[in-house]
């Protein structure tokens, strides 16, 4: 096999095309891989979507208006089926998806607490993104007790980005009939041997729904999602925090930084501007 | 606190009652605890159900027509939402619930494989209960490979009774959008430190639904369940295997035997006959 560029979602401009749906100078987002120019023969397999609204930053189509936004919207509203007044917990809450889940939870009338890995991120969650509470998980010796402190009544909805010890602590704080949306498990990805979770009997005892999902199963709701989110963006009622790295050559360091929590909001790599 | 008898489901005859819904000599099933005579002041909190059909063995109301039957029916049809032709795996398949899940799966047009802990139980599954295949998990060195052998196309529905290593092996063999009904985790209950499962990232990668449930959330379907299952019992189209121990004094040994797999079918303790 020849070396391949890393797969990834990006925003691109069509340089040339003989496809009926995509014309020269069209803006698109989709799986355009980590390279300056991409040859796409099957737009469907690259999940290519034409960009119609350009009165918002184009970088948003790598985030709030792209895959992470669709993920947060489908995961929160479709997978978690939140009800007004429910208690929502989001890990990796200042990340590309988490920051949106928290804001969606507030719009849905929920109480939402987020966790992140630095004081700056915790401040962001509380002061800029409107989370009810936020905490630095690195400062907590006992995650189970920390969650008990923030959720004395228990957690109805957990948006899972972490796995491992965090998941174990959450399982011990879920309310009966709670929902866990499995979106990612970053604590597991770079381990040689996954740690997993030990408290799975809680899934049975508390009658939980633990549901893995991907935005790819929710293409049909993308138009509804845009209709929902664009007015909030234009009115400034939803905020989206991005961490923009310049230059494709700085992409690998930015990717590695995700595993160390170095990014502040959605990590974007700007390859070119147009 | 005074010593209390162990809580458990049983079949009883009403000796005396001034409750409008229960009369002397009525037969009932519910949480009547491990004792010869019970004083019940609140029938609802004991989940007391009057027995109307006595042309079947009364012991069946501790099994196929009682809590385990309701569990199997709700768990398989409501939680797992099986479709014709799907691949179903049941662990602890000769037990009180598992033997019914397998037979329900066949009635629903599914392919079903069960596992159990002895040659006799495996024979029972294949020859008497109509499972398509069955295997002795104690003879398998590599559970992941064993499941791959029985499910080359993968598993759509797993009825979970075991937890631990079995769950990890199942997670690696599930099909995309598969459902896991969490009914019990017997491998975890008598461990000082739960083992849990390490392959939970599969829940996300394969977009699984892992749903804990209890029959108690499904009281409303009990009439439908009886209507469904009684004709099959009368026609001999559903079989129910019971392991009946005589005498309350032998109850504790029978309970301990569950953790060693000593029972053969639903473990019943007969305290009195009427």
Coordinates of C-alpha atoms in Angstrom, one line a residue:
Chain A
X1 CA 0.0 0.0 0.0
X2 CA 1.2 3.5 -0.9
X3 CA 1.5 6.0 1.9
X4 CA -1.8 7.9 2.2
X5 CA -2.6 11.3 3.7
X6 CA -4.4 11.2 7.0
X7 CA -8.1 11.2 6.7
X8 CA -9.9 14.2 8.1
X9 CA -12.7 16.7 7.7
X10 CA -11.9 19.9 6.0
X11 CA -13.2 22.9 4.1
X12 CA -12.1 23.2 0.5
X13 CA -12.7 25.2 -2.6
X14 CA -13.4 23.3 -5.9
X15 CA -10.6 24.0 -8.3
X16 CA -12.0 21.9 -11.1
X17 CA -15.0 19.6 -11.5
X18 CA -17.0 17.8 -14.1
X19 CA -19.5 16.5 -11.5
X20 CA -23.0 17.9 -12.0
X21 CA -23.4 18.8 -8.4
X22 CA -20.1 20.5 -7.8
X23 CA -18.8 23.4 -9.9
X24 CA -15.5 25.4 -9.9
X25 CA -15.2 27.8 -7.0
X26 CA -17.9 25.9 -5.0
X27 CA -17.1 25.7 -1.3
X28 CA -17.5 22.3 0.3
X29 CA -16.8 20.5 3.5
X30 CA -16.2 16.8 4.0
X31 CA -13.5 14.1 4.3
X32 CA -10.9 15.9 2.2
X33 CA -7.8 14.5 4.0
X34 CA -4.7 16.3 5.2
X35 CA -3.3 17.7 1.9
X36 CA -3.3 20.9 0.0
X37 CA -5.1 19.5 -3.1
X38 CA -7.4 16.5 -3.1
X39 CA -8.6 14.5 -6.1
X40 CA -12.2 13.3 -5.3
X41 CA -13.8 10.9 -7.7
X42 CA -16.8 9.9 -5.5
X43 CA -18.1 12.9 -3.5
X44 CA -20.5 10.6 -1.6
X45 CA -17.8 8.4 -0.1
X46 CA -16.0 11.6 1.0
X47 CA -19.3 12.8 2.6
X48 CA -18.9 16.0 0.6
X49 CA -21.5 18.7 1.4
X50 CA -21.8 22.0 -0.5
X51 CA -21.6 25.1 1.6
X52 CA -24.5 27.5 1.0
X53 CA -24.1 29.9 4.0
X54 CA -20.9 32.0 3.8
X55 CA -21.9 34.8 6.2
X56 CA -20.3 32.8 9.0
X57 CA -16.6 31.9 9.3
X58 CA -15.7 29.2 6.8
X59 CA -13.7 27.4 9.6
X60 CA -17.1 26.8 11.3
X61 CA -17.7 24.1 8.7
X62 CA -14.9 22.1 10.3
X63 CA -16.6 22.5 13.7
X64 CA -20.0 23.9 14.7
X65 CA -21.5 23.6 11.2
X66 CA -19.6 20.4 10.2
X67 CA -19.0 17.0 11.7
X68 CA -18.6 18.1 15.4
X69 CA -21.8 20.2 15.3
X70 CA -23.8 17.4 13.7
X71 CA -22.3 15.0 16.3
X72 CA -23.3 17.2 19.2
X73 CA -26.8 17.8 17.8
X74 CA -27.5 14.2 16.9
X75 CA -25.9 12.9 20.1
X76 CA -27.6 15.2 22.4
X77 CA -31.1 15.5 21.0
X78 CA -31.5 12.2 19.2
X79 CA -29.4 9.8 21.3
X80 CA -29.9 11.3 24.8
X81 CA -33.6 12.4 24.3
X82 CA -33.1 15.1 27.0
X83 CA -36.1 16.5 29.0
X84 CA -36.4 20.0 30.5
X85 CA -34.9 20.1 34.0
X86 CA -32.6 17.0 33.6
X87 CA -29.1 16.9 34.8
X88 CA -26.4 16.7 32.1
X89 CA -22.7 16.0 32.4
X90 CA -20.2 16.6 29.6
X91 CA -16.6 15.5 29.8
X92 CA -14.0 17.1 27.5
X93 CA -16.5 19.9 27.7
X94 CA -14.5 22.6 26.0
X95 CA -13.6 20.5 23.0
X96 CA -15.1 20.6 19.5
X97 CA -18.3 18.7 20.5
X98 CA -18.5 19.2 24.2
X99 CA -18.8 23.0 24.1
X100 CA -21.8 22.6 21.8
X101 CA -23.5 19.9 23.9
X102 CA -23.3 22.2 26.9
X103 CA -24.9 25.1 25.1
X104 CA -27.6 22.8 23.5
X105 CA -28.3 21.5 27.0
X106 CA -28.9 25.0 28.3
X107 CA -31.2 25.8 25.3
X108 CA -33.1 22.6 26.2
X109 CA -33.7 23.8 29.7
X110 CA -31.3 21.3 31.4
X111 CA -28.7 21.8 34.2
X112 CA -25.3 21.2 32.8
X113 CA -21.9 20.6 34.3
X114 CA -18.7 20.2 32.2
X115 CA -15.2 19.0 33.1
X116 CA -12.0 20.0 31.4
X117 CA -8.2 19.8 32.1
X118 CA -7.2 23.4 33.0
X119 CA -8.3 26.4 34.9
X120 CA -8.6 28.4 31.6
X121 CA -10.9 25.8 30.1
X122 CA -13.0 25.7 33.3
X123 CA -13.3 29.5 33.2
X124 CA -14.3 29.3 29.6
X125 CA -17.1 26.8 30.3
X126 CA -18.5 28.9 33.2
X127 CA -18.0 32.4 31.9
X128 CA -18.3 32.2 28.1
X129 CA -20.2 29.1 27.3
X130 CA -22.9 29.3 30.0
X131 CA -22.4 26.0 31.7
X132 CA -24.0 26.0 35.2
X133 CA -20.8 24.6 36.7
X134 CA -17.5 23.3 35.6
X135 CA -14.5 21.6 37.2
X136 CA -10.9 20.6 36.4
X137 CA -10.8 16.8 36.5
X138 CA -7.0 16.9 37.0
X139 CA -7.5 18.6 40.4
X140 CA -9.9 15.9 41.7
X141 CA -8.5 13.0 43.6
X142 CA -11.8 11.2 43.7
X143 CA -13.9 11.6 40.6
X144 CA -16.9 9.8 42.0
X145 CA -17.0 12.2 44.9
X146 CA -16.5 15.2 42.6
X147 CA -19.5 14.2 40.5
X148 CA -21.5 13.6 43.7
X149 CA -20.7 17.2 44.7
X150 CA -21.9 18.6 41.4
X151 CA -24.8 16.2 41.0
X152 CA -26.3 15.5 44.4
X153 CA -29.4 14.3 42.6
X154 CA -27.5 12.2 40.1
X155 CA -26.9 12.5 36.4
X156 CA -29.6 11.9 33.8
X157 CA -27.5 12.4 30.7
X158 CA -23.7 11.8 30.2
X159 CA -22.0 12.8 27.0
X160 CA -19.1 10.5 27.0
X161 CA -15.7 11.6 25.5
X162 CA -13.3 10.0 27.9
X163 CA -13.8 6.4 29.0
X164 CA -11.7 4.8 31.7
X165 CA -11.8 6.1 35.3
X166 CA -14.2 8.9 34.3
X167 CA -16.7 6.5 33.0
X168 CA -16.5 4.4 36.2
X169 CA -17.1 7.5 38.3
X170 CA -20.1 8.5 36.1
X171 CA -21.6 5.0 36.3
X172 CA -21.7 5.4 40.1
X173 CA -23.5 8.7 39.8
X174 CA -26.1 8.0 37.2
X175 CA -29.8 8.2 37.9
X176 CA -32.2 5.4 37.1
X177 CA -33.1 5.3 33.4
X178 CA -30.1 7.6 32.6
X179 CA -28.6 7.8 29.1
X180 CA -24.9 7.7 28.2
X181 CA -24.1 8.8 24.6
X182 CA -20.8 7.2 23.6
X183 CA -19.1 9.7 21.3
X184 CA -15.4 9.1 22.1
X185 CA -13.1 7.6 24.6
X186 CA -9.9 9.6 24.3
X187 CA -8.4 8.1 27.5
X188 CA -8.4 4.7 25.8
X189 CA -7.1 5.5 22.4
X190 CA -3.4 5.8 23.1
X191 CA -3.2 3.0 25.7
X192 CA -1.5 -0.3 24.7
X193 CA -4.0 -2.2 26.9
X194 CA -7.4 -0.5 27.3
X195 CA -8.5 0.1 30.9
X196 CA -12.2 -0.1 30.2
X197 CA -14.7 0.3 33.0
X198 CA -15.2 -1.8 36.1
X199 CA -18.7 -0.6 37.3
X200 CA -20.7 -2.0 34.4
X201 CA -23.2 -3.7 36.7
X202 CA -24.5 -0.2 37.3
X203 CA -25.9 -0.3 33.8
X204 CA -28.2 -3.1 34.9
X205 CA -28.9 -1.9 38.4
X206 CA -29.7 1.7 37.3
X207 CA -31.3 0.5 34.0
X208 CA -29.1 2.8 31.9
X209 CA -28.9 3.2 28.1
X210 CA -25.3 3.3 26.9
X211 CA -25.5 4.1 23.2
X212 CA -22.6 4.4 20.8
X213 CA -23.2 6.6 17.9
X214 CA -21.7 8.4 15.0
X215 CA -22.9 11.5 13.1
X216 CA -22.7 9.4 9.9
X217 CA -26.0 7.7 10.9
X218 CA -27.6 11.1 11.0
X219 CA -27.0 12.7 7.6
X220 CA -30.8 13.1 7.2
X221 CA -31.0 15.6 10.1
X222 CA -28.2 17.9 8.8
X223 CA -30.7 20.4 7.1
X224 CA -32.8 20.6 10.4
X225 CA -29.6 21.1 12.3
X226 CA -28.5 24.0 10.1
X227 CA -31.9 25.6 10.4
X228 CA -31.7 25.2 14.2
X229 CA -28.1 26.5 14.7
X230 CA -27.5 29.2 12.1
X231 CA -29.9 31.7 13.7
X232 CA -28.3 31.2 17.1
X233 CA -24.8 31.8 15.6
X234 CA -26.0 34.9 13.8
X235 CA -27.6 36.3 16.9
X236 CA -24.5 35.4 19.0
X237 CA -26.5 33.1 21.2
X238 CA -24.2 30.2 20.6
X239 CA -20.5 30.7 20.9
X240 CA -17.9 28.5 19.2
X241 CA -14.3 28.5 20.4
X242 CA -11.6 27.5 17.9
X243 CA -7.9 26.9 18.3
X244 CA -6.5 27.6 14.8
X245 CA -3.0 26.4 13.9
X246 CA -1.4 27.8 10.8
X247 CA 0.1 25.6 8.1
X248 CA -0.3 21.9 7.2
X249 CA 3.3 21.3 8.5
X250 CA 2.1 22.1 12.0
X251 CA -0.8 19.7 11.8
X252 CA 0.9 16.6 13.3
X253 CA 1.9 18.5 16.4
X254 CA -1.7 19.9 16.7
X255 CA -3.0 16.3 16.5
X256 CA -0.6 15.0 19.1
X257 CA -1.7 18.0 21.3
X258 CA -5.3 16.7 21.4
X259 CA -4.1 13.7 23.5
X260 CA -2.4 16.1 26.0
X261 CA -5.3 18.5 26.1
X262 CA -3.2 21.3 24.6
X263 CA -5.9 22.6 22.3
X264 CA -8.3 25.3 23.5
X265 CA -11.6 24.6 21.8
X266 CA -12.0 23.0 18.4
X267 CA -8.5 22.3 16.9
X268 CA -8.4 23.6 13.4
X269 CA -5.4 23.6 11.0
X270 CA -5.5 26.3 8.4
X271 CA -3.8 25.1 5.2
X272 CA -4.8 27.9 2.9
X273 CA -7.2 30.9 3.0
X274 CA -9.7 31.7 0.3
Chain B
X1 CA -32.6 -3.9 62.4
X2 CA -34.1 -7.3 63.0
X3 CA -32.9 -10.2 60.9
X4 CA -35.1 -10.5 57.8
X5 CA -35.8 -13.4 55.5
X6 CA -34.2 -13.3 52.1
X7 CA -36.2 -11.5 49.5
X8 CA -37.4 -13.7 46.6
X9 CA -40.2 -14.5 44.2
X10 CA -42.5 -17.3 45.2
X11 CA -45.9 -18.9 44.7
X12 CA -48.2 -18.9 47.7
X13 CA -51.7 -19.6 48.8
X14 CA -53.6 -17.0 50.7
X15 CA -54.3 -18.3 54.2
X16 CA -56.3 -15.3 55.4
X17 CA -57.0 -11.9 53.9
X18 CA -59.2 -8.8 54.4
X19 CA -57.8 -7.2 51.2
X20 CA -60.6 -6.7 48.6
X21 CA -58.5 -8.1 45.8
X22 CA -57.1 -11.2 47.5
X23 CA -59.3 -13.9 49.2
X24 CA -58.6 -17.0 51.2
X25 CA -57.3 -19.8 49.0
X26 CA -56.3 -17.5 46.2
X27 CA -53.0 -18.5 44.6
X28 CA -50.6 -15.6 44.1
X29 CA -47.0 -15.1 42.9
X30 CA -44.7 -12.2 43.9
X31 CA -42.0 -11.2 46.4
X32 CA -43.1 -13.5 49.2
X33 CA -39.6 -14.0 50.7
X34 CA -37.9 -17.2 51.9
X35 CA -40.3 -18.3 54.7
X36 CA -43.2 -20.7 55.2
X37 CA -45.7 -18.0 56.1
X38 CA -45.6 -14.3 55.1
X39 CA -47.5 -11.4 56.4
X40 CA -48.2 -9.0 53.5
X41 CA -49.7 -5.6 54.3
X42 CA -49.1 -3.9 51.0
X43 CA -49.6 -6.3 48.0
X44 CA -48.3 -3.7 45.6
X45 CA -44.9 -3.3 47.2
X46 CA -44.6 -7.1 47.0
X47 CA -45.6 -7.1 43.3
X48 CA -48.3 -9.6 44.2
X49 CA -50.1 -11.0 41.2
X50 CA -53.1 -13.3 41.4
X51 CA -52.8 -16.6 39.5
X52 CA -55.8 -17.3 37.2
X53 CA -54.5 -20.2 35.1
X54 CA -53.9 -23.3 37.1
X55 CA -53.9 -25.9 34.3
X56 CA -50.1 -25.5 34.2
X57 CA -47.6 -26.4 37.0
X58 CA -47.8 -23.8 39.8
X59 CA -44.0 -23.8 39.9
X60 CA -44.1 -22.2 36.5
X61 CA -45.1 -18.9 38.3
X62 CA -41.7 -18.8 39.8
X63 CA -40.2 -19.2 36.3
X64 CA -41.7 -19.1 32.8
X65 CA -44.9 -17.4 34.0
X66 CA -43.3 -15.3 36.6
X67 CA -40.4 -12.9 37.0
X68 CA -37.9 -14.8 34.7
X69 CA -40.5 -15.2 32.0
X70 CA -41.5 -11.6 32.1
X71 CA -37.8 -10.7 32.1
X72 CA -37.0 -12.8 29.0
X73 CA -40.1 -11.5 27.1
X74 CA -39.5 -7.8 27.9
X75 CA -35.7 -8.1 27.5
X76 CA -35.9 -9.9 24.2
X77 CA -38.8 -8.3 22.4
X78 CA -38.9 -4.8 24.0
X79 CA -35.3 -4.1 24.7
X80 CA -33.6 -6.0 21.9
X81 CA -36.2 -5.3 19.2
X82 CA -35.2 -8.4 17.2
X83 CA -35.8 -8.7 13.5
X84 CA -36.3 -11.9 11.6
X85 CA -33.0 -13.5 10.4
X86 CA -30.9 -11.7 13.0
X87 CA -28.1 -13.4 15.0
X88 CA -28.8 -13.8 18.7
X89 CA -26.4 -15.0 21.4
X90 CA -27.5 -15.9 24.9
X91 CA -25.0 -16.6 27.8
X92 CA -26.2 -18.6 30.8
X93 CA -28.5 -20.0 28.2
X94 CA -29.9 -22.9 30.1
X95 CA -30.8 -20.7 33.1
X96 CA -34.2 -19.4 34.2
X97 CA -34.3 -16.6 31.7
X98 CA -31.8 -17.8 29.0
X99 CA -33.7 -20.9 28.0
X100 CA -36.7 -18.7 27.2
X101 CA -34.8 -16.1 25.3
X102 CA -33.5 -18.8 23.0
X103 CA -36.9 -20.2 22.4
X104 CA -38.4 -16.7 21.9
X105 CA -35.6 -16.0 19.4
X106 CA -36.5 -19.1 17.4
X107 CA -40.2 -18.1 17.4
X108 CA -39.1 -14.7 16.1
X109 CA -37.2 -16.3 13.2
X110 CA -33.7 -15.6 14.5
X111 CA -30.6 -17.7 14.5
X112 CA -29.7 -18.4 18.1
X113 CA -26.6 -19.8 19.8
X114 CA -26.3 -20.3 23.6
X115 CA -23.5 -21.0 25.9
X116 CA -23.5 -22.9 29.2
X117 CA -21.0 -24.5 31.6
X118 CA -21.4 -28.3 31.0
X119 CA -21.9 -30.9 28.3
X120 CA -25.3 -31.8 29.7
X121 CA -26.5 -28.2 29.5
X122 CA -25.2 -27.8 26.0
X123 CA -27.0 -31.0 25.0
X124 CA -30.2 -29.6 26.5
X125 CA -29.9 -26.4 24.5
X126 CA -29.4 -28.1 21.2
X127 CA -31.6 -31.2 21.6
X128 CA -34.5 -30.1 23.8
X129 CA -34.7 -26.3 23.6
X130 CA -34.1 -25.9 19.9
X131 CA -31.1 -23.6 19.9
X132 CA -29.3 -23.7 16.5
X133 CA -26.0 -24.2 18.2
X134 CA -24.6 -24.3 21.7
X135 CA -21.2 -24.5 23.3
X136 CA -19.5 -25.1 26.7
X137 CA -17.7 -21.8 27.5
X138 CA -15.5 -23.7 30.0
X139 CA -13.9 -25.6 27.2
X140 CA -13.0 -22.5 25.1
X141 CA -9.6 -21.0 25.7
X142 CA -10.4 -18.1 23.5
X143 CA -13.9 -16.8 23.8
X144 CA -13.5 -14.2 21.1
X145 CA -12.5 -16.9 18.6
X146 CA -15.3 -19.2 19.8
X147 CA -17.9 -16.6 19.1
X148 CA -16.3 -15.8 15.7
X149 CA -16.7 -19.5 14.9
X150 CA -20.4 -19.6 15.8
X151 CA -21.1 -16.1 14.4
X152 CA -19.0 -15.6 11.3
X153 CA -21.3 -12.7 10.3
X154 CA -21.3 -11.2 13.9
X155 CA -23.9 -10.9 16.6
X156 CA -26.9 -8.6 16.3
X157 CA -28.4 -9.3 19.7
X158 CA -26.6 -10.4 22.9
X159 CA -28.6 -11.3 26.0
X160 CA -26.1 -10.5 28.8
X161 CA -26.1 -12.6 31.9
X162 CA -22.4 -12.9 32.6
X163 CA -20.2 -9.8 32.2
X164 CA -16.4 -9.8 32.5
X165 CA -14.4 -11.8 29.9
X166 CA -17.5 -13.0 28.1
X167 CA -18.7 -9.4 27.6
X168 CA -15.3 -8.4 26.2
X169 CA -15.4 -11.3 23.7
X170 CA -18.9 -10.4 22.7
X171 CA -18.0 -6.7 22.2
X172 CA -15.4 -7.8 19.7
X173 CA -18.0 -9.8 17.7
X174 CA -21.0 -7.5 17.6
X175 CA -22.4 -6.2 14.3
X176 CA -22.9 -2.5 13.7
X177 CA -26.0 -1.3 15.4
X178 CA -26.2 -4.4 17.6
X179 CA -28.1 -4.5 20.9
X180 CA -27.0 -5.8 24.2
X181 CA -29.7 -6.4 26.8
X182 CA -28.1 -6.2 30.3
X183 CA -30.1 -8.6 32.4
X184 CA -27.4 -9.8 34.9
X185 CA -23.6 -10.1 35.3
X186 CA -23.1 -13.2 37.4
X187 CA -19.4 -13.3 36.9
X188 CA -19.2 -9.9 38.7
X189 CA -21.4 -10.5 41.7
X190 CA -19.2 -12.5 43.9
X191 CA -15.9 -10.7 43.1
X192 CA -14.3 -8.4 45.6
X193 CA -13.2 -6.1 42.8
X194 CA -15.3 -6.2 39.6
X195 CA -13.4 -7.0 36.5
X196 CA -15.6 -5.0 34.1
X197 CA -14.9 -5.0 30.4
X198 CA -12.0 -3.5 28.5
X199 CA -13.3 -3.3 25.0
X200 CA -15.9 -0.6 25.6
X201 CA -14.6 1.5 22.7
X202 CA -16.4 -1.1 20.5
X203 CA -19.7 0.4 21.8
X204 CA -18.8 3.5 19.9
X205 CA -17.0 2.0 16.9
X206 CA -19.9 -0.4 16.3
X207 CA -22.7 2.0 17.4
X208 CA -24.1 -0.5 19.9
X209 CA -27.0 -0.1 22.3
X210 CA -26.1 -1.5 25.7
X211 CA -29.3 -1.3 27.7
X212 CA -29.8 -2.3 31.3
X213 CA -33.3 -3.3 32.2
X214 CA -35.5 -5.0 34.8
X215 CA -38.8 -6.7 34.4
X216 CA -40.2 -4.3 37.0
X217 CA -40.4 -1.6 34.3
X218 CA -42.6 -3.8 32.2
X219 CA -45.6 -4.7 34.5
X220 CA -47.9 -3.3 31.8
X221 CA -47.0 -6.0 29.3
X222 CA -47.6 -9.0 31.7
X223 CA -51.1 -9.6 30.3
X224 CA -49.8 -9.6 26.7
X225 CA -47.0 -11.9 27.8
X226 CA -49.4 -14.4 29.3
X227 CA -51.6 -14.3 26.2
X228 CA -48.5 -15.0 24.1
X229 CA -46.9 -17.7 26.2
X230 CA -49.7 -19.8 27.6
X231 CA -50.8 -21.3 24.3
X232 CA -47.2 -22.3 23.5
X233 CA -46.9 -24.0 26.9
X234 CA -50.2 -25.9 26.5
X235 CA -49.3 -27.0 23.0
X236 CA -45.8 -28.1 24.2
X237 CA -44.2 -25.7 21.8
X238 CA -42.2 -24.0 24.6
X239 CA -40.3 -26.2 27.1
X240 CA -39.4 -25.0 30.6
X241 CA -36.7 -26.9 32.5
X242 CA -36.7 -26.6 36.2
X243 CA -34.4 -27.8 38.9
X244 CA -36.6 -28.4 42.0
X245 CA -35.0 -28.6 45.5
X246 CA -37.2 -29.9 48.3
X247 CA -37.4 -28.0 51.6
X248 CA -36.7 -24.5 52.7
X249 CA -33.7 -25.8 54.7
X250 CA -32.0 -26.7 51.4
X251 CA -32.6 -23.2 49.9
X252 CA -29.2 -21.7 50.9
X253 CA -27.2 -24.5 49.3
X254 CA -29.3 -24.1 46.1
X255 CA -28.7 -20.4 46.1
X256 CA -24.9 -20.9 46.5
X257 CA -25.1 -23.5 43.7
X258 CA -26.2 -20.8 41.2
X259 CA -22.8 -19.2 41.4
X260 CA -21.1 -22.6 40.6
X261 CA -23.6 -23.4 37.8
X262 CA -24.8 -26.4 39.7
X263 CA -28.5 -25.9 38.8
X264 CA -29.9 -27.4 35.7
X265 CA -32.6 -25.0 34.4
X266 CA -34.6 -22.7 36.7
X267 CA -33.7 -23.3 40.3
X268 CA -36.8 -23.7 42.4
X269 CA -37.1 -24.4 46.1
X270 CA -40.3 -26.2 47.1
X271 CA -41.3 -25.2 50.6
X272 CA -44.8 -26.7 50.6
X273 CA -47.2 -28.3 48.1
X274 CA -50.9 -27.3 47.8

